JSON list of C-alpha atoms in Angstrom, two decimals:
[
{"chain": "P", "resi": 1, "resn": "UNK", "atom": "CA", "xyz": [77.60, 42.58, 3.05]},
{"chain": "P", "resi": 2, "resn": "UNK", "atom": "CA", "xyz": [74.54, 44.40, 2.01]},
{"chain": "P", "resi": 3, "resn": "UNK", "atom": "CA", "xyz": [74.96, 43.87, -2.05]},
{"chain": "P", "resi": 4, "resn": "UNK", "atom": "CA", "xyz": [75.12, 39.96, -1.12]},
{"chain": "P", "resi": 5, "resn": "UNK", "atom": "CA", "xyz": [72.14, 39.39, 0.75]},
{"chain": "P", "resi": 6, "resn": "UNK", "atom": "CA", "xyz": [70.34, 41.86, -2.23]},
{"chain": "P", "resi": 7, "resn": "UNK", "atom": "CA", "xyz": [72.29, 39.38, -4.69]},
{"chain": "P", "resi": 8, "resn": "UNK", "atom": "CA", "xyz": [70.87, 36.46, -2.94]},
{"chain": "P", "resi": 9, "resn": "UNK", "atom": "CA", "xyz": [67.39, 37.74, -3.07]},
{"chain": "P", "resi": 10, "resn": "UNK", "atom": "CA", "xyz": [67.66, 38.36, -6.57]},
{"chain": "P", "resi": 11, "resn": "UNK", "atom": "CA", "xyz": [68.85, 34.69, -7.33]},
{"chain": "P", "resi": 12, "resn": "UNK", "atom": "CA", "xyz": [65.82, 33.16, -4.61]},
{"chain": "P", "resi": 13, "resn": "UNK", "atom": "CA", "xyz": [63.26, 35.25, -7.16]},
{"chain": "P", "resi": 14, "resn": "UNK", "atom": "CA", "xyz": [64.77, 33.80, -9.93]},
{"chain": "P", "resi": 15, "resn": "UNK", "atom": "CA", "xyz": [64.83, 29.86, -9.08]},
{"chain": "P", "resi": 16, "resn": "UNK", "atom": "CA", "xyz": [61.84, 30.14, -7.34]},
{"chain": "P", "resi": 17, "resn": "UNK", "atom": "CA", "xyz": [60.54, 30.04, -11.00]},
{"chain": "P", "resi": 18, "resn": "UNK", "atom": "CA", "xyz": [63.01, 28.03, -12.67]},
{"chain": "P", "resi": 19, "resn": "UNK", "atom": "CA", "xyz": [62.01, 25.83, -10.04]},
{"chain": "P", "resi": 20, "resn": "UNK", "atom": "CA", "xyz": [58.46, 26.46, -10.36]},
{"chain": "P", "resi": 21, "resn": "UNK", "atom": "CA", "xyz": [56.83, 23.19, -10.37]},
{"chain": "P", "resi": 22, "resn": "UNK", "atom": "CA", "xyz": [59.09, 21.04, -7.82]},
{"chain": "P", "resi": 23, "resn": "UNK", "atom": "CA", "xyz": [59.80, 24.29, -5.32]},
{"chain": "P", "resi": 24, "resn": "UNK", "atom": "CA", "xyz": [63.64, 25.01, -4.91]},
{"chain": "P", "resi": 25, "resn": "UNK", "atom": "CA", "xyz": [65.45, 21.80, -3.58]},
{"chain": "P", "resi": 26, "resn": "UNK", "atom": "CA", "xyz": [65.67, 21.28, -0.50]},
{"chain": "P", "resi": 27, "resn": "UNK", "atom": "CA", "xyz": [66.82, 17.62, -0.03]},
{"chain": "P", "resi": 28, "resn": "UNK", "atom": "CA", "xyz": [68.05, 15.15, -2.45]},
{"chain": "P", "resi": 29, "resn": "UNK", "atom": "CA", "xyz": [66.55, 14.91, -5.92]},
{"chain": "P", "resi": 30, "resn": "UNK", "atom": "CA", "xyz": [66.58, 12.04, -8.65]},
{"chain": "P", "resi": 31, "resn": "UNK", "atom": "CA", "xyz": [68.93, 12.21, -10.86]},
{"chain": "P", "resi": 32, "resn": "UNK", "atom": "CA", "xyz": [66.22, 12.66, -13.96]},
{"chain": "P", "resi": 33, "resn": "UNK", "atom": "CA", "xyz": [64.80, 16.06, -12.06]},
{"chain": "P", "resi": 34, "resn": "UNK", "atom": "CA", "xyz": [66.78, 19.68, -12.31]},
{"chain": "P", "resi": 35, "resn": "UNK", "atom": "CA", "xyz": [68.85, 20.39, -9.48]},
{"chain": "P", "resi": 36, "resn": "UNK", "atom": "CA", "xyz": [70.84, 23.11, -8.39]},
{"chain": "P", "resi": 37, "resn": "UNK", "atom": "CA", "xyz": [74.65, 23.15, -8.85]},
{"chain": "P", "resi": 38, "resn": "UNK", "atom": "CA", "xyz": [77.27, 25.70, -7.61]},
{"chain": "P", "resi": 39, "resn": "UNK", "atom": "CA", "xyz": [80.43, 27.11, -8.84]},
{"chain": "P", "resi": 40, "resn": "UNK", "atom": "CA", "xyz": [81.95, 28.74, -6.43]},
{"chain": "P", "resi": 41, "resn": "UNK", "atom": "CA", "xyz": [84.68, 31.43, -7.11]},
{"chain": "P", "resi": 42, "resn": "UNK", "atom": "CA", "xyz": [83.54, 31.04, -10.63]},
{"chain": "P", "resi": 43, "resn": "UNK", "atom": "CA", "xyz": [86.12, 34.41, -11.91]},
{"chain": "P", "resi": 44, "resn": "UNK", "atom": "CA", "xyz": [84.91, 35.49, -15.45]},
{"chain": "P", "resi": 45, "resn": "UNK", "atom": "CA", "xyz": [81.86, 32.78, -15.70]},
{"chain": "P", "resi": 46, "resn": "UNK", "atom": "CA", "xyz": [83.75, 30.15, -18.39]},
{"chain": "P", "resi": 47, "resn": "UNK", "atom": "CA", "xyz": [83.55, 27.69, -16.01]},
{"chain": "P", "resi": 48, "resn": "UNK", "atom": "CA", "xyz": [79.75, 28.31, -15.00]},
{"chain": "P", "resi": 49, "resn": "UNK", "atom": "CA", "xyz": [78.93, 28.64, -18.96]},
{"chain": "P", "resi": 50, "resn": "UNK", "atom": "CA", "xyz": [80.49, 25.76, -19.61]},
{"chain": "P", "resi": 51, "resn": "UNK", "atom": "CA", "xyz": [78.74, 24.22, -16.57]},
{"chain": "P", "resi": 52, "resn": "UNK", "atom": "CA", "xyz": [75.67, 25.18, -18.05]},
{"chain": "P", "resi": 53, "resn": "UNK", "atom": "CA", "xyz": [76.24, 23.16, -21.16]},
{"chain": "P", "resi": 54, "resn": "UNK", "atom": "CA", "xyz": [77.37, 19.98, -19.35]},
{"chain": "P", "resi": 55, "resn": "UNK", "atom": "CA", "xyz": [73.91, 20.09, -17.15]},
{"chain": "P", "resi": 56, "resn": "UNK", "atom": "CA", "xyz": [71.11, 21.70, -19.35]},
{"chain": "P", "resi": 57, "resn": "UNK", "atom": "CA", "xyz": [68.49, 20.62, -16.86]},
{"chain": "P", "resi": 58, "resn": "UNK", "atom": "CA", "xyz": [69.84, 21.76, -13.62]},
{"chain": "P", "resi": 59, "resn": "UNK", "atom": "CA", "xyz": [70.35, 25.85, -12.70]},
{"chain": "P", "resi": 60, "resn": "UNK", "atom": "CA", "xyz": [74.01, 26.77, -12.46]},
{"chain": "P", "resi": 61, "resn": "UNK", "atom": "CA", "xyz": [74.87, 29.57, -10.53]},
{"chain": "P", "resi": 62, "resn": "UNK", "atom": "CA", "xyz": [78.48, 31.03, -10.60]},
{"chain": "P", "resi": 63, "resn": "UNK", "atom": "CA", "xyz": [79.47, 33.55, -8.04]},
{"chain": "P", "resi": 64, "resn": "UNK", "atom": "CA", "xyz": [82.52, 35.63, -7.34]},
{"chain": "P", "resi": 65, "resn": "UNK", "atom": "CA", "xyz": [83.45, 38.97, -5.76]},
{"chain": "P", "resi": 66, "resn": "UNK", "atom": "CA", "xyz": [84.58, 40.75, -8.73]},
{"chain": "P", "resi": 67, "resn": "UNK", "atom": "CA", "xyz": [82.11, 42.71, -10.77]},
{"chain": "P", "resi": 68, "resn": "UNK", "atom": "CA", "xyz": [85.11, 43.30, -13.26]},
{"chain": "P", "resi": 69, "resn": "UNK", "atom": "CA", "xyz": [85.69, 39.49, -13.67]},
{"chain": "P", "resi": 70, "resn": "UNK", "atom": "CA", "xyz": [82.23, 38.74, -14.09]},
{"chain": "P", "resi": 71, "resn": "UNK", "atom": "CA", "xyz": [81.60, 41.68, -16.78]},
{"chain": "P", "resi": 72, "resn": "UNK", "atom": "CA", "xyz": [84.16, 40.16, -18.76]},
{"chain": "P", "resi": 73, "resn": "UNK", "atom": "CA", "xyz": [81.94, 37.23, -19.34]},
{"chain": "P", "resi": 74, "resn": "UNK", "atom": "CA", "xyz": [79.20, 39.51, -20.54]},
{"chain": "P", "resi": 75, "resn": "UNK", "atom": "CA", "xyz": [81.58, 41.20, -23.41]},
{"chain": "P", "resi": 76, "resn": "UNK", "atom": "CA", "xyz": [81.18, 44.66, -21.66]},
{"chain": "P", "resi": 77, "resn": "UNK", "atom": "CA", "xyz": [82.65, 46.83, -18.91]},
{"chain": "P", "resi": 78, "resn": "UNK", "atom": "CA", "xyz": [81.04, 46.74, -15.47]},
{"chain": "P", "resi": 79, "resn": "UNK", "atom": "CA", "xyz": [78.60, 49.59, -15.31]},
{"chain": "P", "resi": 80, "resn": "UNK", "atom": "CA", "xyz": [77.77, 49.44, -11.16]},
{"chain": "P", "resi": 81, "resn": "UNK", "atom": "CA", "xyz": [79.75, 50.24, -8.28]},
{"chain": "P", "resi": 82, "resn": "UNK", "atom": "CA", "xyz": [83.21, 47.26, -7.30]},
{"chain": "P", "resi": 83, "resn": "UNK", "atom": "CA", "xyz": [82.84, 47.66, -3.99]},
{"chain": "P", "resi": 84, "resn": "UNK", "atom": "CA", "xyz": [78.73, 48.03, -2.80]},
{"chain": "P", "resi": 85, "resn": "UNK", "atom": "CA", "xyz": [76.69, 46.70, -6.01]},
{"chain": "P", "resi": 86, "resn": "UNK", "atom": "CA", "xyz": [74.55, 43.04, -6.26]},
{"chain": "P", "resi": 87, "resn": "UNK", "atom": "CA", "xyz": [75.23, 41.88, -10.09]},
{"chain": "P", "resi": 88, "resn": "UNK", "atom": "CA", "xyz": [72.80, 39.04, -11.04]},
{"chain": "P", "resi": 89, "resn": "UNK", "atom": "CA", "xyz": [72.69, 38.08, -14.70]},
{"chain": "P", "resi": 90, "resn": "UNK", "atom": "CA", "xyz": [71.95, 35.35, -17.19]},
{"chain": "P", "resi": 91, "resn": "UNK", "atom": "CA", "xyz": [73.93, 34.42, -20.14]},
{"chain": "P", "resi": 92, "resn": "UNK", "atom": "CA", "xyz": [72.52, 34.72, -23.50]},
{"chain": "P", "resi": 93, "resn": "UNK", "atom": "CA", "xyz": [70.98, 31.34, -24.74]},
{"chain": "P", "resi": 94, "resn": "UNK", "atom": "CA", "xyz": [71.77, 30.09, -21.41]},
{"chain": "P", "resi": 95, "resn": "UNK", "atom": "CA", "xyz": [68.71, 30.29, -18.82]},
{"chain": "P", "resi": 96, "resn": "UNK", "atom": "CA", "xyz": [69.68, 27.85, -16.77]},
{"chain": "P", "resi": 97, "resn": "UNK", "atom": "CA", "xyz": [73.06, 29.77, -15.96]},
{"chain": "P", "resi": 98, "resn": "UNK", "atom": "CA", "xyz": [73.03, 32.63, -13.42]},
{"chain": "P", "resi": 99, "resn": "UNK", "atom": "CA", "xyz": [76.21, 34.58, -12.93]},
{"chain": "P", "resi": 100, "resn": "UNK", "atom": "CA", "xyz": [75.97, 36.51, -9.64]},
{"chain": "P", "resi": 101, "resn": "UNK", "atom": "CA", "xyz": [78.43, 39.17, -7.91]},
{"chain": "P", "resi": 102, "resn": "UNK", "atom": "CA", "xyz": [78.35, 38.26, -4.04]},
{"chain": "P", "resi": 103, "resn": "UNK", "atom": "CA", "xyz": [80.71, 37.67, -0.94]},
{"chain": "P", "resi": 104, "resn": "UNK", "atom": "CA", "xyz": [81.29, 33.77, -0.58]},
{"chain": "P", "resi": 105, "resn": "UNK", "atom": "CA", "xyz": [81.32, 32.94, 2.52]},
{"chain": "P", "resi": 106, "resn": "UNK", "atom": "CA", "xyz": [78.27, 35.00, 3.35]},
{"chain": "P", "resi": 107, "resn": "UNK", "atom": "CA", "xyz": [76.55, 33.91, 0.52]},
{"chain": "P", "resi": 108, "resn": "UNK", "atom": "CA", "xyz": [77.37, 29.85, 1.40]},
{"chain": "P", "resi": 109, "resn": "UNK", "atom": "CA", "xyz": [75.62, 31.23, 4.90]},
{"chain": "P", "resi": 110, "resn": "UNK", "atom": "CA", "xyz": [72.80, 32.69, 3.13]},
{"chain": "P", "resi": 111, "resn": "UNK", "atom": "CA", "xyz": [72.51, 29.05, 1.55]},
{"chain": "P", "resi": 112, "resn": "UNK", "atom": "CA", "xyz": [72.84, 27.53, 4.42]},
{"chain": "P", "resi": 113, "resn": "UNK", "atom": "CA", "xyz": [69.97, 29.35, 6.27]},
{"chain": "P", "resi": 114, "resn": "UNK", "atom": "CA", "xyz": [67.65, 29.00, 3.08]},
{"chain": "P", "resi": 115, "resn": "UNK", "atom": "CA", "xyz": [67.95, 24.99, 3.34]},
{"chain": "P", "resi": 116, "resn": "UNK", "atom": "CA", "xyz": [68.85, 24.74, -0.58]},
{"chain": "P", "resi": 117, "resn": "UNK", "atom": "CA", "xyz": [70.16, 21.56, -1.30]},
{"chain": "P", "resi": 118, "resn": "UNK", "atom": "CA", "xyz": [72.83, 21.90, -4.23]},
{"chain": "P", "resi": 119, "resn": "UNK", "atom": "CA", "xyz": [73.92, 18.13, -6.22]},
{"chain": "P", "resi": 120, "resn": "UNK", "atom": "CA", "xyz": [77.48, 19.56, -7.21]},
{"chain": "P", "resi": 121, "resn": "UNK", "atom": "CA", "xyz": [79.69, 22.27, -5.24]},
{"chain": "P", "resi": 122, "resn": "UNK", "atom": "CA", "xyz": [82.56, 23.15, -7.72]},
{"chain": "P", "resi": 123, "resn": "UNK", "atom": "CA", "xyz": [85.40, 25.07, -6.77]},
{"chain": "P", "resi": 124, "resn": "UNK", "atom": "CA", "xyz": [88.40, 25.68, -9.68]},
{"chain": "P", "resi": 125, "resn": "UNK", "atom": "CA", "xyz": [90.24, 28.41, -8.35]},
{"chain": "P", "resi": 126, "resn": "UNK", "atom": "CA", "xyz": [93.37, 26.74, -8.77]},
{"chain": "P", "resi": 127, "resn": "UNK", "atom": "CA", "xyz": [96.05, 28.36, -6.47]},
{"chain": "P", "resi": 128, "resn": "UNK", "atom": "CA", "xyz": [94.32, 30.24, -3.71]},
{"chain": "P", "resi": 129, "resn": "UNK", "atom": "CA", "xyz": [96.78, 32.42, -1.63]},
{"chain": "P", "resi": 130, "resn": "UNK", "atom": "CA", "xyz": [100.06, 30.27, -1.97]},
{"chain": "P", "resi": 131, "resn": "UNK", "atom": "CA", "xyz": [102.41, 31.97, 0.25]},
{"chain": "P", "resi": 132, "resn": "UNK", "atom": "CA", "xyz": [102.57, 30.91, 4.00]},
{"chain": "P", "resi": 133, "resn": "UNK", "atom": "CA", "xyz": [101.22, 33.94, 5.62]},
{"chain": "P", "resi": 134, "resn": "UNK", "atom": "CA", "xyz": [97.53, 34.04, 3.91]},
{"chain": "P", "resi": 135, "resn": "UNK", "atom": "CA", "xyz": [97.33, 30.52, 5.31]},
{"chain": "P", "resi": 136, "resn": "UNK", "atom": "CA", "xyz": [94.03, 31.52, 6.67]},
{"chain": "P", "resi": 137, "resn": "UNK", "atom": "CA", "xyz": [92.81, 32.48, 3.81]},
{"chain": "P", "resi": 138, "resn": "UNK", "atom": "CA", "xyz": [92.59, 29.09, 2.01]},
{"chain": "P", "resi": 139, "resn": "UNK", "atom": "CA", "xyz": [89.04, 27.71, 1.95]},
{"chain": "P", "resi": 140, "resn": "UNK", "atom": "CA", "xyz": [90.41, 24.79, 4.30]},
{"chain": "P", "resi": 141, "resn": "UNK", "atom": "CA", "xyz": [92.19, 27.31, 6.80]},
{"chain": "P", "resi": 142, "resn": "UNK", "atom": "CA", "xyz": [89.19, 29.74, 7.09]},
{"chain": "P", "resi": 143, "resn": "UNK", "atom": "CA", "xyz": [86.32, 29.88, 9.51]},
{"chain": "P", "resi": 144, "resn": "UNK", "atom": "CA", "xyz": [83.60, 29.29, 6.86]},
{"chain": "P", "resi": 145, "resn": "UNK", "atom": "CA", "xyz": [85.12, 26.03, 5.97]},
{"chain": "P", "resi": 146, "resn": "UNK", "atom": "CA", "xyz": [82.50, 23.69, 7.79]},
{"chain": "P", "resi": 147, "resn": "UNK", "atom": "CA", "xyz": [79.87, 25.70, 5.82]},
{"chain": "P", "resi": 148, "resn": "UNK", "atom": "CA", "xyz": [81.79, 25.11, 3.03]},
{"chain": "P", "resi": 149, "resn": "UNK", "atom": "CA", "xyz": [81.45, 21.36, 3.25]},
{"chain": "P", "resi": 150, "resn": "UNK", "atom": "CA", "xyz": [77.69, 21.17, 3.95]},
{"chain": "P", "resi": 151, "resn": "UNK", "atom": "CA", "xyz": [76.69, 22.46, 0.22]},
{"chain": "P", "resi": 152, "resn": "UNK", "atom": "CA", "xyz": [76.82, 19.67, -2.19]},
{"chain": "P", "resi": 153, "resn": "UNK", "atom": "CA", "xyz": [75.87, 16.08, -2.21]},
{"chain": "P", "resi": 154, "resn": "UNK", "atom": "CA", "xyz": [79.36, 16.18, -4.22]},
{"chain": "P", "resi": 155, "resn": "UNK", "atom": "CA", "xyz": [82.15, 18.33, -4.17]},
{"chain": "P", "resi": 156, "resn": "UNK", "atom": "CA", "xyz": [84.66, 19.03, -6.54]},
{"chain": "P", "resi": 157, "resn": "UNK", "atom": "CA", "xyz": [88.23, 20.96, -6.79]},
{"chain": "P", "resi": 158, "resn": "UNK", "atom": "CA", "xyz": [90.83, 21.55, -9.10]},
{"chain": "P", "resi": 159, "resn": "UNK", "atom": "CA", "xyz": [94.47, 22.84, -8.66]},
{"chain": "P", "resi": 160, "resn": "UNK", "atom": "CA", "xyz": [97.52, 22.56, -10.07]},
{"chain": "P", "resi": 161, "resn": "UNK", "atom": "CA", "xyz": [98.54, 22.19, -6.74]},
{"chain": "P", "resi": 162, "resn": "UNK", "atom": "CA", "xyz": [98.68, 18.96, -5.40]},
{"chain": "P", "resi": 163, "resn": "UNK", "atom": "CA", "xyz": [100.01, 19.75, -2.06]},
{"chain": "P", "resi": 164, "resn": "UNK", "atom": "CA", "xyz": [96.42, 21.96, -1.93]},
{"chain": "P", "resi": 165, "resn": "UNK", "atom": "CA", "xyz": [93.94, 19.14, -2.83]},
{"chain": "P", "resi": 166, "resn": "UNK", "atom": "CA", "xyz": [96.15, 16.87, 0.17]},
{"chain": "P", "resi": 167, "resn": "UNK", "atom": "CA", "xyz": [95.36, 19.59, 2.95]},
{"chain": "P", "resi": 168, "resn": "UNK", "atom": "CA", "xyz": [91.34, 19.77, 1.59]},
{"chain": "P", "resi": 169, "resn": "UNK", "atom": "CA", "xyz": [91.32, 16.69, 1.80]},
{"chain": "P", "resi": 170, "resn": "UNK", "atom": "CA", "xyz": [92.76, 16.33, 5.77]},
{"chain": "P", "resi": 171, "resn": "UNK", "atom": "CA", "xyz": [90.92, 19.14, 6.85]},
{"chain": "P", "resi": 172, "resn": "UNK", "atom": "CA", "xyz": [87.59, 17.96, 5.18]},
{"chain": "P", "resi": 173, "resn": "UNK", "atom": "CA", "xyz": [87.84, 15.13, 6.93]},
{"chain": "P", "resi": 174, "resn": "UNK", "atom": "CA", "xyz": [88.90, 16.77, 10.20]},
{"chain": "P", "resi": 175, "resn": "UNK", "atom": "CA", "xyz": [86.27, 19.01, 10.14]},
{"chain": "P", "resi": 176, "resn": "UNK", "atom": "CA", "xyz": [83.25, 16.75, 9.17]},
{"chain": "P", "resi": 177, "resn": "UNK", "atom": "CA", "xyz": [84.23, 14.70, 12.33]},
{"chain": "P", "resi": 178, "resn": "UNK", "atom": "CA", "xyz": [84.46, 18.04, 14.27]},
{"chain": "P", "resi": 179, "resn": "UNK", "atom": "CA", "xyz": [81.02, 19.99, 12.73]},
{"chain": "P", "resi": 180, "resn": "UNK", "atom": "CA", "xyz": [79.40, 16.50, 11.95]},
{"chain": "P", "resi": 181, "resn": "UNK", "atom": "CA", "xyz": [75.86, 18.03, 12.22]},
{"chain": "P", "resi": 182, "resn": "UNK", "atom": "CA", "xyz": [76.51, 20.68, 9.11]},
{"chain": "P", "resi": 183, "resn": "UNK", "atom": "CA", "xyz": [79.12, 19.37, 6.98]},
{"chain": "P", "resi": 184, "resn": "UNK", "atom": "CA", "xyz": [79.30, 15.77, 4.97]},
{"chain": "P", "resi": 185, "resn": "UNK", "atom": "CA", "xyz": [79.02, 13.75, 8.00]},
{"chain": "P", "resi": 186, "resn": "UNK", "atom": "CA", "xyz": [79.86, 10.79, 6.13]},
{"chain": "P", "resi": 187, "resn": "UNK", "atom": "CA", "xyz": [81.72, 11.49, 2.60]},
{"chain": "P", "resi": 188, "resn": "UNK", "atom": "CA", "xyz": [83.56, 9.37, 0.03]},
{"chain": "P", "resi": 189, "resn": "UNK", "atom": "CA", "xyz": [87.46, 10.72, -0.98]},
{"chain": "P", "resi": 190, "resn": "UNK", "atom": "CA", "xyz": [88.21, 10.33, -4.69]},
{"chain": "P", "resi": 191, "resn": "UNK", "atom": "CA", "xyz": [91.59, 11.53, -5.70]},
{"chain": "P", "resi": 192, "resn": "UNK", "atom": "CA", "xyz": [93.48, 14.29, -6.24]},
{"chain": "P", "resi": 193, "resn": "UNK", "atom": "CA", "xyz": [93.84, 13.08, -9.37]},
{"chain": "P", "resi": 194, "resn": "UNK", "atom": "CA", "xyz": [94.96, 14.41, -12.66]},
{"chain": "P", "resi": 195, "resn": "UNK", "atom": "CA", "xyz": [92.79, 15.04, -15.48]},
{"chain": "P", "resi": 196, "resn": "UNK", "atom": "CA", "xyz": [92.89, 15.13, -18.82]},
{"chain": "P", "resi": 197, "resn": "UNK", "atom": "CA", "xyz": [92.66, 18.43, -21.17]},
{"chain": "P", "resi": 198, "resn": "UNK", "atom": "CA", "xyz": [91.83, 17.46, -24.54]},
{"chain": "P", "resi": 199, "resn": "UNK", "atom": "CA", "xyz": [92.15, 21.10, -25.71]},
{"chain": "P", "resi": 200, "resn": "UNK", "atom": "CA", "xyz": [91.67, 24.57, -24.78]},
{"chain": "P", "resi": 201, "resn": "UNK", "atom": "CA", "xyz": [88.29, 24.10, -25.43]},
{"chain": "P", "resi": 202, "resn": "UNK", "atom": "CA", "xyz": [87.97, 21.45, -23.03]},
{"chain": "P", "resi": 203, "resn": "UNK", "atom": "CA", "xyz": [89.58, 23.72, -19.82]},
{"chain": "P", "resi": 204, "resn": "UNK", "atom": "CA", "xyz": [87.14, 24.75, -17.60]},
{"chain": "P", "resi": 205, "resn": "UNK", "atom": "CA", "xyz": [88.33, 27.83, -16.52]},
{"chain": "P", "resi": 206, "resn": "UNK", "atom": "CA", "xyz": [91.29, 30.29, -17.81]},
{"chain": "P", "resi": 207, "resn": "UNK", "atom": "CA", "xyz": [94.05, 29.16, -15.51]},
{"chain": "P", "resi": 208, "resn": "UNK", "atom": "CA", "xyz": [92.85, 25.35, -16.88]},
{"chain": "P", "resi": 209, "resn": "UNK", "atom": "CA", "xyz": [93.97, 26.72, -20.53]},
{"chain": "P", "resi": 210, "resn": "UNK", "atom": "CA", "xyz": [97.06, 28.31, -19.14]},
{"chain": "P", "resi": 211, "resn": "UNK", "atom": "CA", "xyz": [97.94, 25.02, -17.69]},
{"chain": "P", "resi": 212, "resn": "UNK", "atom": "CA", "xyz": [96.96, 23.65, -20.95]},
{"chain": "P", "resi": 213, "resn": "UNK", "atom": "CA", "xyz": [99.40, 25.98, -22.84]},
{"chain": "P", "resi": 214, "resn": "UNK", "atom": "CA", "xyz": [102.55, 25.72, -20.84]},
{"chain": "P", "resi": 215, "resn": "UNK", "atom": "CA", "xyz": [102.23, 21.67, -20.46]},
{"chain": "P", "resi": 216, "resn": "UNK", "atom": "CA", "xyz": [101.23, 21.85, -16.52]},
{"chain": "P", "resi": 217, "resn": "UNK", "atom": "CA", "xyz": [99.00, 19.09, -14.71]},
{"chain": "P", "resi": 218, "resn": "UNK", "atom": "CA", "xyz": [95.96, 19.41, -13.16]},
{"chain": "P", "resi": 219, "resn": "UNK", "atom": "CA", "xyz": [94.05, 17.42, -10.45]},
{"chain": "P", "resi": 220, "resn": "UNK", "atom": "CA", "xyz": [90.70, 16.93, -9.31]},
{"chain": "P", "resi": 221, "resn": "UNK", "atom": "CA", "xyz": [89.36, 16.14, -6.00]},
{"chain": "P", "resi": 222, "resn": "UNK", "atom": "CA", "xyz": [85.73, 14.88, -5.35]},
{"chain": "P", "resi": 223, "resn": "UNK", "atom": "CA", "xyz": [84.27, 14.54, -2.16]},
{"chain": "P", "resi": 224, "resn": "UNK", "atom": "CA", "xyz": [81.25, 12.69, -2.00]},
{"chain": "P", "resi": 225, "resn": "UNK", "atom": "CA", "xyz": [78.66, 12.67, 0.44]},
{"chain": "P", "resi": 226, "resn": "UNK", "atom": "CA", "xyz": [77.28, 9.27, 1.43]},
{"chain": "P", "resi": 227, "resn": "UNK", "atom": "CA", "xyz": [75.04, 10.03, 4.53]},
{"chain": "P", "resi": 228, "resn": "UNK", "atom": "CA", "xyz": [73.67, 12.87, 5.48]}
]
C-alpha cells in the first residue's frame, strides 16, 4: 500500500538520525549500543510506550493498521484519512518511541529489503482471528510468515491462548527448516509460558489488563535466534 511505503520512508528519515553516529543496524550489535526493536501490531501504542521505558537506549517502533487505535495513544481523534494516510509520530518525552500507521506484512517486507537488523520482534496481540475459518489469517497460517521470522535476533509473543503459542511454535520451526535462508535458521524455543502481572500497571497492552481484571493467564513465547 502506498501510505506504508510513505510511512516507511518517514521512519528511515527518522532513525537515520537517531542512528546518526553507528548508521541504522544492519547486523548484530553489542548489547551496550542502541538497537532497534519492533512491536508489531502494537493497537493503541501502551505496549510500544511502555517498550520505550524498558529500553531507553534502543528506538522502538510500534506499528498497526489502525489510525483510530493509534490516535488514541496520542489523547486526540485521528485527523487523516483510515483507509490511504501514513501516520508517523513520537510520543511526548519519549524520542526513542515511534508510533507508525502501516500495513504489516508489507512493512516487515519493506524491512526486509532495507537489511535492518531489529534485537527484539514483539508481537502481543493476544487472540488473532480465533474461529476456524480465518485460519489463514494467523501470523503462522499466512504467507508473510517466513518474513515474519527473519526480524529479530529474539522474538516474543503473548496470548492468552495457549493452543496459539503451540502452533507458532510448530510452524516456526517448520518454516525455518523450509525458508532456512530468511528466517531464524537456527533458533532457541523458550516456553509458552505464563507470566506474571503484578498490576495493571505492569500489563503491557489493554487485553494484558483485561486478563489482569477478570483473573485470566497469560503466556509468553520467545524464540531465539542462535545462528544466523
Amino acid at each position: 500500500a502506498a501510505h506504508t511505503r510513505v510511512a516507511f520512508a518517514e521512519v528511515e528519515t527518522y532513525a537515520k538520525k537517531f542512528f546518526s553516529r553507528s548508521g541504522i543496524p544492519s547486523q548484530e550489535v553489542l548489547s551496550s549500543e542502541p538497537g532497534l526493536i519492533l512491536d508489531s501490531g502494537c493497537g493503541t501504542g501502551r505496549s510500544t510506550r511502555m517498550l520505550g521505558e524498558r529500553y531507553p537506549n534502543d528506538l522502538v517502533i510500534g506499528v498497526d493498521r489502525s489510525l483510530t487505535r493509534l490516535s488514541k495513544n496520542m489523547g486526540r481523534s485521528p485527523t487523516g484519512n483510515e483507509e490511504n494516510d501514513s501516520f508517523v509520530r513520537t510520543l511526548d518525552g519519549q524520542p526513542n518511541v515511534l508510533l507508525v500507521r502501516a500495513e504489516l506484512s508489507s512493512f516487515w517486507r519493506l524491512i526486509v529489503d532495507a537489511g535492518w537488523t531489529f534485537r527484539r520482534h514483539f508481537l502481543l496481540y493476544p487472540n488473532p482471528y480465533p474461529k476456524p475459518r480465518r485460519l489463514k489469517s494467523r501470523f503462522y497460517a499466512h504467507p508473510v510468515f517466513p518474513t515474519l521470522l527473519s526480524i529479530g535476533d529474539e522474538i516474543i509473543v503473548r496470548s492468552n491462548w495457549l493452543g496459539y503459542l503451540d502452533e507458532f511454535t510448530k510452524s516456526a520451526g517448520y518454516v525455518s527448516n523450509y525458508y532456512s535462508d530468511v528466517c531464524l535458521c537456527n533458533f532457541e524455543s523458550i516456553g509458552p509460558a505464563p507470566i506474571l502481572i503484578k498490576d495493571e500497571g505492569s500489563a503491557l497492552t489493554n487485553f494484558e489488563r483485561k486478563y489482569y481484571e477478570c483473573g485470566e493467564s497469560v503466556y509468553e513465547l520467545r524464540l531465539i535466534r542462535t545462528s544466523r
